[in-house]
């Protein structure tokens, strides 16, 4: 999170090596430790633009989460794979992976995860020029986190709604979202 990717990679690879060398992969805790290492490695490579390595790591982590039956873990890895597909211009695949993530987030009751998925859908629609659908998707994300403690993620959907409103000539509406967002950001 601090941008010290080389150090982070080194620690995650060491953790993965320890998991593989000393862990009994029939024990759920050992599987989870391995999955956490793989997910960390995937996120580092995603940050560095090494999408092929990130994709391999996330797919392997997803297998582990499936074996554990962890809906939240599966949701995270589906979304990460979706981000790679989106980055690679594979919009349909990205949408499918984000849909799988949404299903898992709904299963686990993860409101933040659901909101993030709706933001992903909104971004895909916005990129394709379907501003009405983008607005609907961003509105779902906005509604899920409205009034909650997670202001950072709520602000992402709020500013996205303002941006789409501007693109569609709804200037008064855009101003309302910007004003509301500024109030929250300054509080």
PDB file of C-alpha atoms in Angstrom:
ATOM      1  CA  UNK A   1       0.000   0.000   0.000  1.00  0.00           C
ATOM      2  CA  UNK A   2       2.987   2.301   0.512  1.00  0.00           C
ATOM      3  CA  UNK A   3       4.314   1.582  -2.967  1.00  0.00           C
ATOM      4  CA  UNK A   4       7.279  -0.475  -1.782  1.00  0.00           C
ATOM      5  CA  UNK A   5       6.482  -3.153  -4.317  1.00  0.00           C
ATOM      6  CA  UNK A   6       9.863  -4.877  -4.379  1.00  0.00           C
ATOM      7  CA  UNK A   7       9.837  -5.339  -0.611  1.00  0.00           C
ATOM      8  CA  UNK A   8       6.216  -6.465  -0.664  1.00  0.00           C
ATOM      9  CA  UNK A   9       6.894  -8.944  -3.464  1.00  0.00           C
ATOM     10  CA  UNK A  10       9.869 -10.362  -1.604  1.00  0.00           C
ATOM     11  CA  UNK A  11       7.801 -10.957   1.535  1.00  0.00           C
ATOM     12  CA  UNK A  12       4.858 -12.467  -0.338  1.00  0.00           C
ATOM     13  CA  UNK A  13       7.131 -14.826  -2.282  1.00  0.00           C
ATOM     14  CA  UNK A  14       8.851 -15.852   0.975  1.00  0.00           C
ATOM     15  CA  UNK A  15       5.465 -16.479   2.561  1.00  0.00           C
ATOM     16  CA  UNK A  16       4.371 -18.543  -0.431  1.00  0.00           C
ATOM     17  CA  UNK A  17       7.582 -20.599  -0.301  1.00  0.00           C
ATOM     18  CA  UNK A  18       7.047 -21.273   3.409  1.00  0.00           C
ATOM     19  CA  UNK A  19       3.446 -22.296   2.768  1.00  0.00           C
ATOM     20  CA  UNK A  20       4.473 -24.706   0.073  1.00  0.00           C
ATOM     21  CA  UNK A  21       7.444 -26.114   1.954  1.00  0.00           C
ATOM     22  CA  UNK A  22       6.025 -26.536   5.439  1.00  0.00           C
ATOM     23  CA  UNK A  23       2.254 -26.566   5.193  1.00  0.00           C
ATOM     24  CA  UNK A  24      -0.163 -29.438   4.981  1.00  0.00           C
ATOM     25  CA  UNK A  25      -2.537 -28.326   2.225  1.00  0.00           C
ATOM     26  CA  UNK A  26      -5.281 -30.504   3.683  1.00  0.00           C
ATOM     27  CA  UNK A  27      -5.579 -27.999   6.546  1.00  0.00           C
ATOM     28  CA  UNK A  28      -7.866 -25.055   5.671  1.00  0.00           C
ATOM     29  CA  UNK A  29      -5.668 -22.526   7.504  1.00  0.00           C
ATOM     30  CA  UNK A  30      -2.669 -23.575   5.418  1.00  0.00           C
ATOM     31  CA  UNK A  31      -4.692 -23.247   2.210  1.00  0.00           C
ATOM     32  CA  UNK A  32      -5.876 -19.785   3.288  1.00  0.00           C
ATOM     33  CA  UNK A  33      -2.304 -18.662   4.068  1.00  0.00           C
ATOM     34  CA  UNK A  34      -1.205 -19.793   0.606  1.00  0.00           C
ATOM     35  CA  UNK A  35      -4.160 -18.020  -1.020  1.00  0.00           C
ATOM     36  CA  UNK A  36      -3.339 -14.783   0.836  1.00  0.00           C
ATOM     37  CA  UNK A  37       0.241 -14.964  -0.448  1.00  0.00           C
ATOM     38  CA  UNK A  38      -0.921 -15.611  -4.013  1.00  0.00           C
ATOM     39  CA  UNK A  39      -3.401 -12.750  -3.843  1.00  0.00           C
ATOM     40  CA  UNK A  40      -0.690 -10.397  -2.577  1.00  0.00           C
ATOM     41  CA  UNK A  41       1.633 -11.465  -5.387  1.00  0.00           C
ATOM     42  CA  UNK A  42      -1.164 -10.923  -7.883  1.00  0.00           C
ATOM     43  CA  UNK A  43      -1.885  -7.418  -6.582  1.00  0.00           C
ATOM     44  CA  UNK A  44       1.779  -6.451  -6.749  1.00  0.00           C
ATOM     45  CA  UNK A  45       2.105  -7.662 -10.332  1.00  0.00           C
ATOM     46  CA  UNK A  46      -1.177  -5.971 -11.254  1.00  0.00           C
ATOM     47  CA  UNK A  47       0.207  -2.695  -9.856  1.00  0.00           C
ATOM     48  CA  UNK A  48       3.364  -3.167 -11.923  1.00  0.00           C
ATOM     49  CA  UNK A  49       1.461  -3.955 -15.119  1.00  0.00           C
ATOM     50  CA  UNK A  50       2.601  -7.596 -15.204  1.00  0.00           C
ATOM     51  CA  UNK A  51      -0.881  -8.804 -16.062  1.00  0.00           C
ATOM     52  CA  UNK A  52       0.079 -12.339 -17.102  1.00  0.00           C
ATOM     53  CA  UNK A  53       1.761 -13.105 -13.767  1.00  0.00           C
ATOM     54  CA  UNK A  54      -1.045 -11.362 -11.870  1.00  0.00           C
ATOM     55  CA  UNK A  55      -3.658 -13.386 -13.747  1.00  0.00           C
ATOM     56  CA  UNK A  56      -1.910 -16.677 -12.953  1.00  0.00           C
ATOM     57  CA  UNK A  57      -1.684 -15.705  -9.271  1.00  0.00           C
ATOM     58  CA  UNK A  58      -5.331 -14.656  -9.028  1.00  0.00           C
ATOM     59  CA  UNK A  59      -6.546 -17.795 -10.807  1.00  0.00           C
ATOM     60  CA  UNK A  60      -4.544 -19.982  -8.447  1.00  0.00           C
ATOM     61  CA  UNK A  61      -5.853 -18.001  -5.466  1.00  0.00           C
ATOM     62  CA  UNK A  62      -9.404 -18.378  -6.787  1.00  0.00           C
ATOM     63  CA  UNK A  63      -8.969 -22.165  -6.903  1.00  0.00           C
ATOM     64  CA  UNK A  64      -7.917 -22.107  -3.265  1.00  0.00           C
ATOM     65  CA  UNK A  65     -10.846 -19.906  -2.235  1.00  0.00           C
ATOM     66  CA  UNK A  66     -13.242 -22.228  -4.062  1.00  0.00           C
ATOM     67  CA  UNK A  67     -11.797 -25.223  -2.210  1.00  0.00           C
ATOM     68  CA  UNK A  68     -12.398 -23.350   1.059  1.00  0.00           C
ATOM     69  CA  UNK A  69     -15.893 -22.264   0.051  1.00  0.00           C
ATOM     70  CA  UNK A  70     -15.018 -18.641   0.837  1.00  0.00           C
ATOM     71  CA  UNK A  71     -17.517 -16.423  -0.978  1.00  0.00           C
ATOM     72  CA  UNK A  72     -15.639 -13.265   0.042  1.00  0.00           C
ATOM     73  CA  UNK A  73     -12.311 -14.663  -1.127  1.00  0.00           C
ATOM     74  CA  UNK A  74     -13.825 -15.774  -4.424  1.00  0.00           C
ATOM     75  CA  UNK A  75     -15.418 -12.343  -4.881  1.00  0.00           C
ATOM     76  CA  UNK A  76     -12.064 -10.610  -4.424  1.00  0.00           C
ATOM     77  CA  UNK A  77     -10.299 -12.837  -6.927  1.00  0.00           C
ATOM     78  CA  UNK A  78     -13.102 -12.691  -9.496  1.00  0.00           C
ATOM     79  CA  UNK A  79     -12.964  -8.884  -9.284  1.00  0.00           C
ATOM     80  CA  UNK A  80      -9.174  -8.877  -9.612  1.00  0.00           C
ATOM     81  CA  UNK A  81      -9.360 -11.092 -12.693  1.00  0.00           C
ATOM     82  CA  UNK A  82     -12.057  -8.785 -14.040  1.00  0.00           C
ATOM     83  CA  UNK A  83      -9.725  -5.814 -13.588  1.00  0.00           C
ATOM     84  CA  UNK A  84      -7.070  -7.564 -15.665  1.00  0.00           C
ATOM     85  CA  UNK A  85      -9.608  -8.368 -18.385  1.00  0.00           C
ATOM     86  CA  UNK A  86     -10.742  -4.734 -18.362  1.00  0.00           C
ATOM     87  CA  UNK A  87      -7.162  -3.500 -18.542  1.00  0.00           C
ATOM     88  CA  UNK A  88      -6.538  -5.820 -21.481  1.00  0.00           C
ATOM     89  CA  UNK A  89      -9.615  -4.479 -23.309  1.00  0.00           C
ATOM     90  CA  UNK A  90     -11.633  -7.681 -22.878  1.00  0.00           C
ATOM     91  CA  UNK A  91     -14.807  -5.911 -21.771  1.00  0.00           C
ATOM     92  CA  UNK A  92     -17.177  -8.876 -22.063  1.00  0.00           C
ATOM     93  CA  UNK A  93     -14.850 -11.064 -20.011  1.00  0.00           C
ATOM     94  CA  UNK A  94     -14.392  -8.281 -17.466  1.00  0.00           C
ATOM     95  CA  UNK A  95     -18.162  -7.940 -17.138  1.00  0.00           C
ATOM     96  CA  UNK A  96     -18.513 -11.723 -16.625  1.00  0.00           C
ATOM     97  CA  UNK A  97     -15.871 -11.803 -13.879  1.00  0.00           C
ATOM     98  CA  UNK A  98     -17.388  -8.749 -12.175  1.00  0.00           C
ATOM     99  CA  UNK A  99     -20.783 -10.514 -12.329  1.00  0.00           C
ATOM    100  CA  UNK A 100     -19.303 -13.554 -10.609  1.00  0.00           C
ATOM    101  CA  UNK A 101     -17.791 -11.270  -7.990  1.00  0.00           C
ATOM    102  CA  UNK A 102     -21.166  -9.608  -7.427  1.00  0.00           C
ATOM    103  CA  UNK A 103     -22.848 -12.999  -6.905  1.00  0.00           C
ATOM    104  CA  UNK A 104     -20.252 -13.974  -4.323  1.00  0.00           C
ATOM    105  CA  UNK A 105     -20.512 -10.601  -2.577  1.00  0.00           C
ATOM    106  CA  UNK A 106     -24.292 -10.947  -2.425  1.00  0.00           C
ATOM    107  CA  UNK A 107     -23.908 -14.458  -1.009  1.00  0.00           C
ATOM    108  CA  UNK A 108     -21.630 -13.194   1.755  1.00  0.00           C
ATOM    109  CA  UNK A 109     -23.578  -9.973   2.353  1.00  0.00           C
ATOM    110  CA  UNK A 110     -20.521  -7.852   1.553  1.00  0.00           C
ATOM    111  CA  UNK A 111     -22.020  -4.422   0.866  1.00  0.00           C
ATOM    112  CA  UNK A 112     -18.680  -2.816  -0.013  1.00  0.00           C
ATOM    113  CA  UNK A 113     -17.952  -5.594  -2.492  1.00  0.00           C
ATOM    114  CA  UNK A 114     -21.388  -5.191  -4.078  1.00  0.00           C
ATOM    115  CA  UNK A 115     -20.868  -1.442  -4.370  1.00  0.00           C
ATOM    116  CA  UNK A 116     -17.461  -1.903  -5.975  1.00  0.00           C
ATOM    117  CA  UNK A 117     -18.972  -4.286  -8.533  1.00  0.00           C
ATOM    118  CA  UNK A 118     -21.656  -1.767  -9.469  1.00  0.00           C
ATOM    119  CA  UNK A 119     -18.907   0.839  -9.897  1.00  0.00           C
ATOM    120  CA  UNK A 120     -17.084  -1.606 -12.194  1.00  0.00           C
ATOM    121  CA  UNK A 121     -20.242  -2.130 -14.249  1.00  0.00           C
ATOM    122  CA  UNK A 122     -20.781   1.613 -14.401  1.00  0.00           C
ATOM    123  CA  UNK A 123     -17.233   2.221 -15.596  1.00  0.00           C
ATOM    124  CA  UNK A 124     -17.571  -0.408 -18.341  1.00  0.00           C
ATOM    125  CA  UNK A 125     -20.828   1.148 -19.527  1.00  0.00           C
ATOM    126  CA  UNK A 126     -19.364   4.642 -19.355  1.00  0.00           C
ATOM    127  CA  UNK A 127     -16.345   3.563 -21.398  1.00  0.00           C
ATOM    128  CA  UNK A 128     -18.662   2.143 -24.058  1.00  0.00           C
ATOM    129  CA  UNK A 129     -20.678   5.371 -24.164  1.00  0.00           C
ATOM    130  CA  UNK A 130     -23.812   3.927 -22.573  1.00  0.00           C
ATOM    131  CA  UNK A 131     -24.244   6.762 -20.087  1.00  0.00           C
ATOM    132  CA  UNK A 132     -27.768   5.831 -19.018  1.00  0.00           C
ATOM    133  CA  UNK A 133     -26.660   2.356 -17.948  1.00  0.00           C
ATOM    134  CA  UNK A 134     -23.528   3.810 -16.350  1.00  0.00           C
ATOM    135  CA  UNK A 135     -25.700   6.188 -14.337  1.00  0.00           C
ATOM    136  CA  UNK A 136     -27.934   3.300 -13.181  1.00  0.00           C
ATOM    137  CA  UNK A 137     -24.951   1.196 -12.096  1.00  0.00           C
ATOM    138  CA  UNK A 138     -23.187   4.058 -10.316  1.00  0.00           C
ATOM    139  CA  UNK A 139     -26.494   4.896  -8.609  1.00  0.00           C
ATOM    140  CA  UNK A 140     -26.670   1.370  -7.185  1.00  0.00           C
ATOM    141  CA  UNK A 141     -23.153   1.715  -5.768  1.00  0.00           C
ATOM    142  CA  UNK A 142     -23.968   5.153  -4.402  1.00  0.00           C
ATOM    143  CA  UNK A 143     -27.130   3.885  -2.714  1.00  0.00           C
ATOM    144  CA  UNK A 144     -25.472   0.902  -1.065  1.00  0.00           C
ATOM    145  CA  UNK A 145     -22.851   3.021   0.720  1.00  0.00           C
ATOM    146  CA  UNK A 146     -24.899   6.190   1.328  1.00  0.00           C
ATOM    147  CA  UNK A 147     -24.836   7.195   4.961  1.00  0.00           C
ATOM    148  CA  UNK A 148     -22.265   4.553   5.828  1.00  0.00           C
ATOM    149  CA  UNK A 149     -18.812   4.869   7.319  1.00  0.00           C
ATOM    150  CA  UNK A 150     -16.898   4.162   4.099  1.00  0.00           C
ATOM    151  CA  UNK A 151     -16.822   7.633   2.642  1.00  0.00           C
ATOM    152  CA  UNK A 152     -13.877   6.961   0.304  1.00  0.00           C
ATOM    153  CA  UNK A 153     -15.673   4.348  -1.767  1.00  0.00           C
ATOM    154  CA  UNK A 154     -18.960   6.256  -1.592  1.00  0.00           C
ATOM    155  CA  UNK A 155     -17.162   9.302  -3.026  1.00  0.00           C
ATOM    156  CA  UNK A 156     -16.050   7.240  -6.028  1.00  0.00           C
ATOM    157  CA  UNK A 157     -19.645   6.558  -7.014  1.00  0.00           C
ATOM    158  CA  UNK A 158     -20.714  10.118  -6.167  1.00  0.00           C
ATOM    159  CA  UNK A 159     -18.053  11.660  -8.413  1.00  0.00           C
ATOM    160  CA  UNK A 160     -18.842   9.112 -11.139  1.00  0.00           C
ATOM    161  CA  UNK A 161     -22.494  10.193 -11.022  1.00  0.00           C
ATOM    162  CA  UNK A 162     -21.403  13.821 -11.329  1.00  0.00           C
ATOM    163  CA  UNK A 163     -19.146  12.982 -14.284  1.00  0.00           C
ATOM    164  CA  UNK A 164     -21.857  11.057 -16.151  1.00  0.00           C
ATOM    165  CA  UNK A 165     -24.348  13.835 -15.408  1.00  0.00           C
ATOM    166  CA  UNK A 166     -21.952  16.335 -16.979  1.00  0.00           C
ATOM    167  CA  UNK A 167     -21.473  14.110 -20.032  1.00  0.00           C
ATOM    168  CA  UNK A 168     -25.224  13.947 -20.547  1.00  0.00           C
ATOM    169  CA  UNK A 169     -25.799  17.677 -20.079  1.00  0.00           C
ATOM    170  CA  UNK A 170     -27.513  17.351 -16.701  1.00  0.00           C
ATOM    171  CA  UNK A 171     -25.565  20.225 -15.185  1.00  0.00           C
ATOM    172  CA  UNK A 172     -27.843  20.918 -12.233  1.00  0.00           C
ATOM    173  CA  UNK A 173     -27.742  17.226 -11.250  1.00  0.00           C
ATOM    174  CA  UNK A 174     -23.951  17.157 -11.644  1.00  0.00           C
ATOM    175  CA  UNK A 175     -23.690  20.190  -9.391  1.00  0.00           C
ATOM    176  CA  UNK A 176     -25.771  18.495  -6.706  1.00  0.00           C
ATOM    177  CA  UNK A 177     -23.506  15.443  -6.698  1.00  0.00           C
ATOM    178  CA  UNK A 178     -20.369  17.579  -6.671  1.00  0.00           C
ATOM    179  CA  UNK A 179     -21.705  19.687  -3.825  1.00  0.00           C
ATOM    180  CA  UNK A 180     -22.653  16.633  -1.811  1.00  0.00           C
ATOM    181  CA  UNK A 181     -19.291  15.015  -2.489  1.00  0.00           C
ATOM    182  CA  UNK A 182     -17.395  18.143  -1.489  1.00  0.00           C
ATOM    183  CA  UNK A 183     -19.334  18.314   1.764  1.00  0.00           C
ATOM    184  CA  UNK A 184     -18.380  14.751   2.626  1.00  0.00           C
ATOM    185  CA  UNK A 185     -14.765  15.167   1.479  1.00  0.00           C
ATOM    186  CA  UNK A 186     -14.313  18.267   3.627  1.00  0.00           C
ATOM    187  CA  UNK A 187     -15.939  16.770   6.733  1.00  0.00           C
TER     188      UNK A 187
END
